[in-house]
Amino acid sequence: MSNPTSLTLRTYQVGFGDCFLLTFHYPSPTGDRHILIDFGSTRAPNKLLAKLPAALPKQLKKQFPGLKAPVSASKHMELVAEDIAVQSGGKLHVVVATHRHKDHISGFATNTEGTASGNIIRRLKPDLVVLPWTEHPKAKTDAEEAPSTIENTRAFVSSLAAMNSFADAIEKEATRLIKLRAEAGRKSTPTLNSLQFMGENSIANKSAIKNLMTMGRKVAYVNFGSREGKSALHALLPGITTHILGPPTLVQSEAIRTQRSRDNDEFWTLAATAASRFVAGGELLFRDAEVSEIPPHAVWLTTRMDRMRLQSMSALVRVLDDAMNNTSVILLFEAGKARKKFLFPGDAQIENWLYALSAAPVKERNQIRKLLMDVDLYKVGHHGSLNATPKTLWGLFEHRSSDVHAGRRLSTVVSTKSGVHGRTEATRVPRTKLINALRHDSNLQNTNASQQFFLESKFDLQ
Amino acid sequence: MAKRTKAELSEKSLLRPFTIVAQDPSVRLSKKPLFTQVMVPAETLAPGPWGYRLQVIDYDSSTQTLYKAWADTAPDEGCFEDPFADSAAKDPESLLQDPKFHQCNAYAISMRILARFEQALGRRVSWQFKTHQLKIAPHAFAEANAYYSRRDECLLFGYFPGKHGPVFSCLSHDVVAHETTHALVDGLRQRFLDPSSPDQAAFHEGFCDVVSLLSVFALRDVVDAALRLTGRSNLTTKLRRKLVNGRVLTAEAMRESILLSLAEQMGQEMSLVRGRPLRASARLSPGTQYLTQAEFQLPHRRGEIFVAAMMQAFLAVVEERIRGLSAESFDDTDTSRPIWLDRTRVLEEAAKAADHLLTIAIRALDYTMPVHLTFADYLSAMLTADREVVGDDGLYGYRPKLLASFQSYGINPASDDDESGVWLSASKLEGQSKFKKLRYGGIHFRSLQTDVDEVFRFLWENRVPLELTDEVYTRVLSVRPCVRLSPDGFFLQETVAEYVQIIDLTPPDLHRVKIRVPKAISRSMRIRLTGGGTLIFDEYGKLKFHVHNHVLHARKQAERIDFLWNNGWFRDGRSMTTVDFSGLHRQRILDSPRFSEEAWQ
């Protein structure tokens, strides 16, 4: 059995989103093995787009000689997919979609003409697609689990689906209100922009999910410690041990469950129904009741109520965003003779990490902690937000060092775009404090500071 | 519902009737919704209803629609008629879909709770904002939420799709009473919304639950229905259901039957608005361990402990009152032999117990400090409030039962004056050798009842005996004369004044005054400390009680700073904003824990 000798990591510039191509290099006859982790974007990298096609890699320039500026956001995603095809030599071994947020999977969406980025990736015929257990089509009816588990799982998975519907309604409402303001010659507000962004990010992305479920020879729906997922990955990636550290199942961790109601799994279903039915121009609550013009004495309150409603929608959509992030697959690759460790946690937040870090059985937990202490590369969680790099996790990384010449200094990579997510200092992404700490204690690659088509880094595994 | 007489409904009457939904529309008796009639302060209302304290504005922000307001009619032959009594009897289902009924339902429940507070306190209660009228939006938005917003001077009630059509939170007695109580407590103690301890945040929620529950128990139609709906064989009645077996009406049995039955009813569809606090509280058996458990550090969970302690005391009183209805002894060994009691009298006793306990609970607010309240403080406040109007323990021993119940949940009175748990009186303090005598020279009694400057003069003059810190900002917030009515018909006149003390200190400053702060807090961060007290003067202007928190109390302030730090405060200049009920109520439903220590704040 051969071991990989090195790893090339390509971090594609996708604006606000994630797209990583990992190429493990093996001695022949094994050759290269390619893993694509996420491919999505919610806000395009405008500065890069302005430089295209000049900034394209050489091979793509040759491939698309007639390409002219300006390059659209969707065309850019197609170009990224084409480059992945080039770099992988037309074959992907593994595709991982950490969770169903648009900024992680929009690139997998297809079109009927077969020209979309998702069609291009599909043609690379991945051997294995890895998805979180929450996407399992049988998650609603799995009869092999205990009845209480089935009930909980069914409710949880359906509440995730309802969250998507809620997000869809929110996105539509925010878009409507922005349009209304534009018609009146007024600019959009930060609250409306944020609502539109977060709503759009959490909609169902059905085309992408369908493509992911059917593009590979095999699909593994994984959870913490999932053996099936681990062995499927091992079969394709010799000399690499893949530890699946999340998401925990409901049985494994109550913490992920407490992201939504214990008593009322229908909360999101009702929220989605309410948000889609009862909007201006939609269904009236009392169809036959008399309505009035708003008298001057009531304007003070009604204006405030309109604002409160938006704030309330913002708060709900943030809860939803967190819940969805916490379904992220967390993968830790341990590769080569050097047993170097590469951590890709998607957008997992503390509630997802909680099981691996502190709730798993002691022996298992201690092993995990030991592995995490030795991490060489950390893909920064959730584009550098305030709560997706738990301080406990950060504290474990032993290769953190302020010495830029340190021999085995921690490497970090963050794919993000500032000014998109979060309206206030407290919610802004990326979080300045975190970025400063990453810069101080690790070799940081930050797409936000780059206008290259992709960032490349190499790791020796000998 | 009992029909009111012409005399009761006379225009000259101080009250007027409104039909309301007894609990919420999902609670039905013989498949029909349960209505009841309540009396609220009489006034000729402007369209809304829009009265001297409340204004209903039926604006739906989700559909941006204003529904036409209900308009009052002129009194008929000098009588205020109940506008919905006939519809409730003839076509109750249609009434539940009538927005004008919803407007009046929310108005009447709010008004009833407001009147109940004013009756207990013996004075008017102001809102915590400058205008006189609290706004009510009965169909505020399409969301399963309802909350009080001080900033917007409003109670907002949401609606959402249910299994059998829209569910209206404005039709739930429990929800409307709860939100109105938030507004009233805020009017009385504005700093109870300050970030403080787990107890203070929990108190607001727990207290509002208690008021809404006790006000429901005071509605005989509701308790009667609960008795009928319990369906337990040992509660079966005979003689056309006019009797009930008193033997099985023990506190424990009532908790298991009536309380849980009510809890299930109240929790059905509205649980999406408020969670199921009563169900959780009714199932919380006495235990002294809860207060330190992690899950009970969240405000909405901690509030359940408070509710459980109050409801257990309530049931103990009801049990004793019910036993008083029969000449037979409940202590004989043959427990299988029923002791039949008149059902109406049982209901009356339950209603009286609820009413009296509600009075104690509300009145106790006057005996609390203005900021940083704990459950222990509130227990002492309740015991003191009742002792002031009911000298001995009274016929049914409310105070010993409250004390025992709270202690069974690990809550001991804050006052260790004696076994009774009441606050140490000023006269007792003056008797202690280390205490300097209070000075009244130059203080004008009349002004002391109304004038904040006069109260401030009293404070300043007595800053040494009252143990005030003089090098901080001090302000008298309010002076409120009040007249309490005791159960024996006597009046008790008191004046209640509140003051606060505030100072901003950096960690090195705090270190100098021996207040510990977490090491991670920046040395340049200015941390706001608040303290203050409530002064209760008797009818002659003498100080009776000084209930206070010292602004520089080393242990208490250190504990508070530690708690707030661990919950994400003092980070990145995050301001010390007041509690937001919209978020708090949502958290109650979604039950999401916080991990502030893990975040990059």
Coordinates of C-alpha atoms in Angstrom, one line a residue, chain A:
Chain A
M1 CA 0.0 0.0 0.0
S2 CA 1.6 3.3 -1.1
N3 CA 1.6 6.5 0.9
P4 CA 1.0 10.0 -0.5
T5 CA 4.2 11.9 -0.7
S6 CA 2.8 15.4 -0.9
L7 CA -0.4 17.4 -1.0
T8 CA -1.3 20.3 -3.2
L9 CA -4.2 22.5 -1.8
R10 CA -5.9 24.8 -4.2
T11 CA -8.2 27.4 -2.6
Y12 CA -10.4 28.9 -5.4
Q13 CA -11.4 32.5 -5.2
V14 CA -15.2 32.3 -5.1
G15 CA -16.0 35.4 -3.2
F16 CA -18.1 34.5 -0.2
G17 CA -18.0 30.8 -0.3
D18 CA -15.8 27.7 -0.1
C19 CA -14.1 25.6 -2.8
F20 CA -11.1 23.5 -2.1
L21 CA -9.3 21.0 -4.3
L22 CA -7.0 18.7 -2.5
T23 CA -4.6 16.7 -4.6
F24 CA -2.7 14.0 -2.9
H25 CA 0.3 12.9 -4.9
Y26 CA 1.3 9.3 -4.8
P27 CA 4.2 7.4 -6.4
S28 CA 3.2 5.6 -9.5
P29 CA 1.3 3.6 -10.3
T30 CA -1.3 5.1 -7.9
G31 CA -0.8 8.7 -9.2
D32 CA -2.8 11.6 -8.0
R33 CA -6.0 11.5 -6.0
H34 CA -8.3 14.5 -6.0
I35 CA -10.8 15.6 -3.4
L36 CA -13.1 18.5 -4.0
I37 CA -14.5 19.9 -0.7
D38 CA -17.4 22.3 -1.3
F39 CA -18.1 24.4 -4.3
G40 CA -20.4 27.4 -3.7
S41 CA -20.6 31.1 -3.6
T42 CA -23.2 33.7 -2.5
R43 CA -21.3 36.8 -3.4
A44 CA -19.0 36.8 -6.4
P45 CA -15.3 38.0 -6.1
N46 CA -15.9 41.2 -8.0
K47 CA -12.3 42.3 -8.0
L48 CA -11.2 39.1 -9.6
L49 CA -14.1 39.2 -12.1
A50 CA -12.9 42.6 -13.2
K51 CA -9.5 41.1 -14.0
L52 CA -10.8 38.2 -16.0
P53 CA -10.1 36.8 -18.5
A54 CA -6.5 38.1 -18.0
A55 CA -6.2 36.5 -14.6
L56 CA -7.1 33.0 -15.7
P57 CA -4.6 30.2 -15.4
K58 CA -2.7 29.5 -18.6
Q59 CA -4.5 26.4 -19.5
L60 CA -7.9 28.0 -19.2
K61 CA -6.8 30.9 -21.3
K62 CA -5.9 28.4 -24.0
Q63 CA -9.2 26.6 -23.5
F64 CA -11.3 29.7 -23.8
P65 CA -9.5 32.0 -26.2
G66 CA -12.6 33.9 -27.1
L67 CA -13.6 34.8 -23.6
K68 CA -14.2 38.5 -23.2
A69 CA -14.6 40.8 -20.2
P70 CA -16.8 41.3 -18.3
V71 CA -17.1 37.8 -17.0
S72 CA -20.3 37.1 -15.2
A73 CA -20.5 35.5 -11.8
S74 CA -22.1 32.3 -13.2
K75 CA -19.5 32.2 -16.0
H76 CA -16.8 32.5 -13.3
M77 CA -18.2 29.4 -11.5
E78 CA -18.1 27.5 -14.8
L79 CA -14.5 28.5 -15.2
V80 CA -13.7 27.3 -11.7
A81 CA -15.3 24.0 -12.6
E82 CA -13.3 23.8 -15.8
D83 CA -10.1 24.4 -13.9
I84 CA -11.0 21.7 -11.4
A85 CA -11.4 19.4 -14.5
V86 CA -8.0 20.5 -15.7
Q87 CA -6.2 20.1 -12.4
S88 CA -7.8 16.7 -11.7
G89 CA -7.1 15.4 -15.2
G90 CA -10.8 14.8 -15.7
K91 CA -11.4 12.6 -12.7
L92 CA -12.5 13.4 -9.2
H93 CA -12.1 10.7 -6.6
V94 CA -14.1 12.3 -3.8
V95 CA -16.5 15.2 -3.6
V96 CA -17.5 16.5 -0.1
A97 CA -20.4 18.8 0.4
T98 CA -20.1 19.8 4.0
H99 CA -23.7 21.2 4.3
R100 CA -26.4 22.6 2.2
H101 CA -25.8 26.3 2.4
K102 CA -25.6 28.0 -1.0
D103 CA -22.1 29.3 -0.3
H104 CA -20.9 25.7 -0.1
I105 CA -22.9 23.9 -2.8
S106 CA -24.3 26.4 -5.4
G107 CA -21.5 25.3 -7.8
F108 CA -23.0 21.8 -8.0
A109 CA -26.3 23.1 -9.5
T110 CA -27.0 22.0 -13.0
N111 CA -28.9 23.2 -16.0
T112 CA -30.8 21.4 -18.7
E113 CA -28.3 22.5 -21.4
G114 CA -25.6 20.7 -19.4
T115 CA -23.4 23.8 -19.4
A116 CA -23.6 24.8 -15.7
S117 CA -20.7 24.3 -13.3
G118 CA -22.5 21.4 -11.7
N119 CA -22.7 19.6 -15.0
I120 CA -19.0 20.0 -15.5
I121 CA -18.2 18.6 -12.0
R122 CA -20.6 15.7 -12.8
R123 CA -18.6 14.8 -15.8
L124 CA -15.6 14.2 -13.5
K125 CA -17.4 11.1 -12.3
P126 CA -16.5 11.1 -8.6
D127 CA -16.2 7.7 -7.0
L128 CA -17.6 8.9 -3.8
V129 CA -19.7 11.8 -2.6
V130 CA -19.7 12.6 1.1
L131 CA -22.7 14.4 2.6
P132 CA -23.9 14.9 6.1
W133 CA -26.4 12.4 7.5
T134 CA -29.1 15.1 7.6
E135 CA -29.2 14.8 3.8
H136 CA -29.9 11.0 3.8
P137 CA -33.1 10.5 1.8
K138 CA -34.1 7.8 4.2
A139 CA -33.5 9.9 7.2
K140 CA -37.3 10.3 7.5
T141 CA -38.1 6.6 7.4
D142 CA -35.1 4.7 8.6
A143 CA -36.7 1.7 10.2
E144 CA -33.4 0.3 11.6
E145 CA -33.2 2.9 14.3
A146 CA -35.0 2.9 17.5
P147 CA -38.5 4.4 17.3
S148 CA -37.7 7.4 19.5
T149 CA -34.6 8.1 17.3
I150 CA -36.7 7.8 14.1
E151 CA -39.2 10.3 15.6
N152 CA -36.5 12.7 16.6
T153 CA -34.6 12.3 13.3
R154 CA -37.7 12.7 11.2
A155 CA -38.7 15.9 13.1
F156 CA -35.2 17.3 12.9
V157 CA -34.7 16.6 9.2
S158 CA -38.1 18.0 8.3
S159 CA -37.4 21.0 10.4
L160 CA -34.3 21.6 8.3
A161 CA -36.4 21.4 5.2
A162 CA -38.8 23.9 6.7
M163 CA -35.9 26.2 7.5
N164 CA -35.1 26.2 3.8
S165 CA -38.7 27.2 3.0
F166 CA -38.6 29.8 5.7
A167 CA -35.4 31.2 4.2
D168 CA -37.0 31.2 0.7
A169 CA -39.9 33.3 2.0
I170 CA -37.5 35.7 3.8
E171 CA -35.4 36.1 0.7
K172 CA -38.4 36.9 -1.4
E173 CA -39.8 39.4 1.1
A174 CA -36.4 41.2 1.5
T175 CA -36.1 41.3 -2.3
R176 CA -39.6 42.8 -2.6
L177 CA -38.9 45.4 0.0
I178 CA -35.6 46.4 -1.6
K179 CA -37.4 46.7 -4.9
L180 CA -40.1 48.9 -3.3
R181 CA -37.4 51.2 -1.9
A182 CA -35.6 51.4 -5.2
E183 CA -38.9 52.4 -6.9
A184 CA -39.2 55.2 -4.4
G185 CA -35.7 56.3 -5.1
R186 CA -34.4 55.0 -1.7
K187 CA -31.4 52.8 -1.0
S188 CA -31.7 49.5 0.6
T189 CA -30.9 49.2 4.3
P190 CA -28.2 47.0 5.9
T191 CA -31.0 45.0 7.6
L192 CA -32.7 44.2 4.3
N193 CA -29.3 43.4 2.6
S194 CA -28.5 41.0 5.4
L195 CA -31.9 39.4 5.3
Q196 CA -31.7 38.9 1.5
F197 CA -28.2 37.5 1.8
M198 CA -29.0 35.1 4.6
G199 CA -32.3 34.0 3.2
E200 CA -30.7 33.4 -0.2
N201 CA -27.9 31.4 1.4
S202 CA -30.3 29.0 3.2
I203 CA -32.7 28.2 0.5
A204 CA -33.0 24.6 -0.5
N205 CA -30.5 24.5 -3.5
K206 CA -32.4 21.5 -4.7
S207 CA -30.6 21.2 -8.1
A208 CA -27.2 21.1 -6.3
I209 CA -28.4 18.5 -3.8
K210 CA -30.0 16.3 -6.4
N211 CA -26.8 16.4 -8.5
L212 CA -24.6 15.6 -5.4
M213 CA -26.8 12.6 -4.6
T214 CA -26.6 11.2 -8.0
M215 CA -23.2 12.2 -9.5
G216 CA -21.0 9.7 -7.7
R217 CA -20.7 5.9 -7.9
K218 CA -21.3 5.9 -4.2
V219 CA -22.7 8.3 -1.7
A220 CA -21.8 8.2 2.0
Y221 CA -24.0 10.1 4.5
V222 CA -21.7 10.5 7.4
N223 CA -21.8 11.5 11.0
F224 CA -19.4 11.6 13.9
G225 CA -17.3 8.4 13.9
S226 CA -19.2 6.9 10.9
R227 CA -17.3 3.7 10.0
E228 CA -18.9 3.3 6.6
G229 CA -17.8 6.8 5.5
K230 CA -14.3 6.2 6.9
S231 CA -13.8 2.9 5.1
A232 CA -15.2 4.3 1.8
L233 CA -12.7 7.1 2.0
H234 CA -9.9 4.8 3.0
A235 CA -10.5 2.6 0.0
L236 CA -10.0 5.6 -2.4
L237 CA -7.2 7.3 -0.4
P238 CA -4.5 4.8 0.5
G239 CA -2.1 5.9 3.2
I240 CA -4.6 8.4 4.5
T241 CA -6.8 8.0 7.6
T242 CA -9.9 10.2 7.5
H243 CA -11.4 11.0 10.9
I244 CA -15.0 12.1 10.7
L245 CA -15.5 14.4 13.7
G246 CA -19.0 15.7 12.9
P247 CA -21.8 16.2 12.6
P248 CA -23.0 14.2 15.6
T249 CA -26.4 12.4 15.3
L250 CA -29.2 13.4 17.5
V251 CA -28.5 10.4 19.6
Q252 CA -24.9 11.3 20.0
S253 CA -25.5 14.9 20.9
E254 CA -28.4 16.8 22.3
A255 CA -26.5 20.0 21.7
I256 CA -27.2 20.0 18.0
R257 CA -30.9 19.4 18.8
T258 CA -31.2 22.3 21.1
Q259 CA -30.5 24.5 18.2
R260 CA -34.3 24.3 17.8
S261 CA -37.3 23.5 19.8
R262 CA -37.3 20.4 22.0
D263 CA -41.1 20.5 22.3
N264 CA -42.1 21.9 19.0
D265 CA -40.5 20.5 15.9
E266 CA -43.2 22.2 13.9
F267 CA -41.8 25.6 14.8
W268 CA -40.0 26.1 11.5
T269 CA -42.8 24.6 9.5
L270 CA -45.2 27.1 10.9
A271 CA -42.7 29.9 10.6
A272 CA -42.2 29.0 6.9
T273 CA -45.9 28.9 6.3
A274 CA -46.6 32.1 8.1
A275 CA -43.7 33.9 6.3
S276 CA -44.8 32.8 2.9
R277 CA -48.6 33.3 3.3
F278 CA -48.9 36.5 5.2
V279 CA -47.0 39.2 3.4
A280 CA -48.1 42.4 1.8
G281 CA -50.1 41.6 -1.3
G282 CA -50.5 38.0 -0.1
E283 CA -53.2 36.5 2.0
L284 CA -55.0 38.7 4.5
L285 CA -55.5 37.4 8.0
F286 CA -59.2 38.3 8.0
R287 CA -60.4 38.2 4.4
D288 CA -63.8 39.8 5.1
A289 CA -62.8 42.3 7.8
E290 CA -62.9 46.0 7.2
V291 CA -59.6 47.7 6.9
S292 CA -58.6 51.3 7.4
E293 CA -56.1 53.8 6.2
I294 CA -53.5 54.4 8.8
P295 CA -54.5 57.5 10.8
P296 CA -51.7 60.0 11.6
H297 CA -51.8 59.2 15.3
A298 CA -50.9 55.5 14.5
V299 CA -48.1 56.2 12.1
W300 CA -45.5 56.4 14.9
L301 CA -46.3 52.8 16.0
T302 CA -46.9 51.2 12.6
T303 CA -43.5 52.5 11.3
R304 CA -41.8 51.0 14.3
M305 CA -43.7 47.7 13.9
D306 CA -42.6 47.4 10.3
R307 CA -39.0 47.8 11.5
M308 CA -39.5 45.4 14.4
R309 CA -40.8 42.8 12.0
L310 CA -37.6 43.0 9.9
Q311 CA -35.5 42.7 13.1
S312 CA -37.5 39.7 14.1
M313 CA -37.0 38.0 10.7
S314 CA -33.3 38.8 11.0
A315 CA -33.1 37.1 14.4
L316 CA -34.9 34.0 13.1
V317 CA -32.8 33.7 10.0
R318 CA -29.7 33.9 12.2
V319 CA -30.9 31.0 14.3
L320 CA -31.6 29.1 11.1
D321 CA -28.2 29.9 9.7
D322 CA -26.5 28.5 12.8
A323 CA -28.6 25.3 12.8
M324 CA -27.7 24.7 9.2
N325 CA -24.0 25.4 9.8
N326 CA -24.1 22.8 12.5
T327 CA -25.0 20.0 10.1
S328 CA -21.5 20.5 8.6
V329 CA -19.3 17.4 8.0
I330 CA -16.0 17.8 9.8
L331 CA -13.1 15.9 8.2
L332 CA -9.6 15.4 9.5
F333 CA -7.2 13.8 7.1
E334 CA -4.1 12.2 8.5
A335 CA -1.8 11.6 5.6
G336 CA 1.5 10.1 4.5
K337 CA 4.5 8.8 6.5
A338 CA 4.7 12.1 8.3
R339 CA 1.1 11.6 9.4
K340 CA 0.4 15.3 8.8
K341 CA -3.1 16.5 9.7
F342 CA -5.5 18.6 7.6
L343 CA -8.7 19.8 9.2
F344 CA -11.7 20.8 7.1
P345 CA -14.7 21.6 9.3
G346 CA -17.1 23.3 6.9
D347 CA -19.1 25.9 8.8
A348 CA -19.4 23.8 12.0
Q349 CA -19.9 25.9 15.1
I350 CA -19.4 24.9 18.7
E351 CA -22.7 23.0 19.0
N352 CA -21.4 20.6 16.3
W353 CA -17.9 20.5 17.7
L354 CA -19.2 19.9 21.2
Y355 CA -19.6 16.2 20.9
A356 CA -16.1 15.6 19.5
L357 CA -14.5 18.0 22.0
S358 CA -16.3 17.2 25.2
A359 CA -19.2 14.8 24.9
A360 CA -17.8 11.8 23.2
P361 CA -16.7 8.8 25.4
V362 CA -13.5 9.7 27.3
K363 CA -11.2 7.4 25.4
E364 CA -12.4 8.6 22.0
R365 CA -12.3 12.2 23.1
N366 CA -8.8 11.9 24.3
Q367 CA -7.7 10.5 21.0
I368 CA -9.5 13.2 19.1
R369 CA -7.9 15.9 21.2
K370 CA -4.5 14.3 20.6
L371 CA -5.1 14.4 16.8
L372 CA -6.3 18.0 16.9
M373 CA -3.2 19.1 18.9
D374 CA -1.1 17.9 15.9
V375 CA -3.1 19.7 13.1
D376 CA -0.9 21.1 10.4
L377 CA -3.5 22.8 8.3
Y378 CA -6.8 24.3 9.5
K379 CA -9.5 25.4 7.1
V380 CA -11.0 28.3 9.1
G381 CA -14.6 27.5 9.9
H382 CA -17.5 29.6 8.5
H383 CA -15.4 32.1 6.6
G384 CA -13.9 33.4 9.8
S385 CA -17.0 34.1 11.8
L386 CA -17.0 34.7 15.5
N387 CA -18.2 31.3 16.7
A388 CA -17.0 28.7 14.2
T389 CA -13.5 28.5 15.5
P390 CA -14.2 27.5 19.1
K391 CA -11.5 28.8 21.4
T392 CA -11.1 25.3 22.9
L393 CA -10.3 24.0 19.4
W394 CA -7.9 26.9 18.7
G395 CA -6.2 26.3 22.0
L396 CA -5.5 22.7 21.1
F397 CA -3.4 23.5 18.0
E398 CA 0.1 22.9 19.2
H399 CA 1.8 24.1 16.0
R400 CA 0.5 27.6 16.5
S401 CA 3.5 29.9 16.7
S402 CA 4.3 33.6 16.4
D403 CA 7.7 32.7 14.9
V404 CA 7.2 32.9 11.2
H405 CA 10.3 30.7 10.8
A406 CA 9.1 27.9 13.1
G407 CA 9.7 24.5 11.5
R408 CA 6.2 23.0 11.6
R409 CA 4.2 26.2 11.9
L410 CA 0.4 25.8 11.6
S411 CA -1.0 26.7 8.3
T412 CA -4.5 28.2 8.0
V413 CA -6.7 29.0 5.0
V414 CA -9.8 31.2 5.0
S415 CA -12.1 31.6 2.1
T416 CA -14.1 34.7 2.7
K417 CA -15.2 38.1 1.5
S418 CA -15.7 41.1 3.9
G419 CA -18.7 43.3 3.9
V420 CA -21.2 40.5 3.1
H421 CA -22.2 38.8 6.3
G422 CA -23.0 40.5 9.5
R423 CA -24.2 44.1 10.0
T424 CA -22.6 44.9 13.3
E425 CA -19.1 44.6 14.7
A426 CA -20.4 41.7 16.8
T427 CA -21.6 39.7 13.8
R428 CA -19.2 40.8 11.1
V429 CA -17.5 38.1 9.0
P430 CA -14.6 37.7 8.9
R431 CA -14.0 38.5 12.5
T432 CA -11.1 40.9 12.8
K433 CA -9.9 39.5 16.1
L434 CA -9.8 36.0 14.7
I435 CA -8.1 37.1 11.5
N436 CA -5.5 38.9 13.7
A437 CA -4.9 35.8 15.8
L438 CA -4.6 33.6 12.6
R439 CA -2.1 36.0 11.1
H440 CA -0.1 36.2 14.3
D441 CA 0.1 32.5 15.1
S442 CA -0.1 30.8 11.7
N443 CA 0.8 31.0 8.0
L444 CA -2.5 32.4 6.8
Q445 CA -3.8 32.3 3.3
N446 CA -6.8 34.6 3.0
T447 CA -8.8 34.8 -0.2
N448 CA -10.2 38.2 0.9
A449 CA -6.7 39.6 0.4
S450 CA -6.1 38.0 -2.9
Q451 CA -7.2 38.6 -6.5
Q452 CA -5.8 35.3 -7.9
F453 CA -7.9 32.7 -9.5
F454 CA -6.8 30.3 -6.8
L455 CA -4.3 30.2 -4.0
E456 CA -2.0 27.2 -4.0
S457 CA 0.0 25.6 -1.1
K458 CA 2.0 22.5 -1.0
F459 CA 2.7 20.1 1.9
D460 CA 5.4 17.5 2.1
L461 CA 4.1 14.3 3.6
Q462 CA 7.3 12.3 3.7

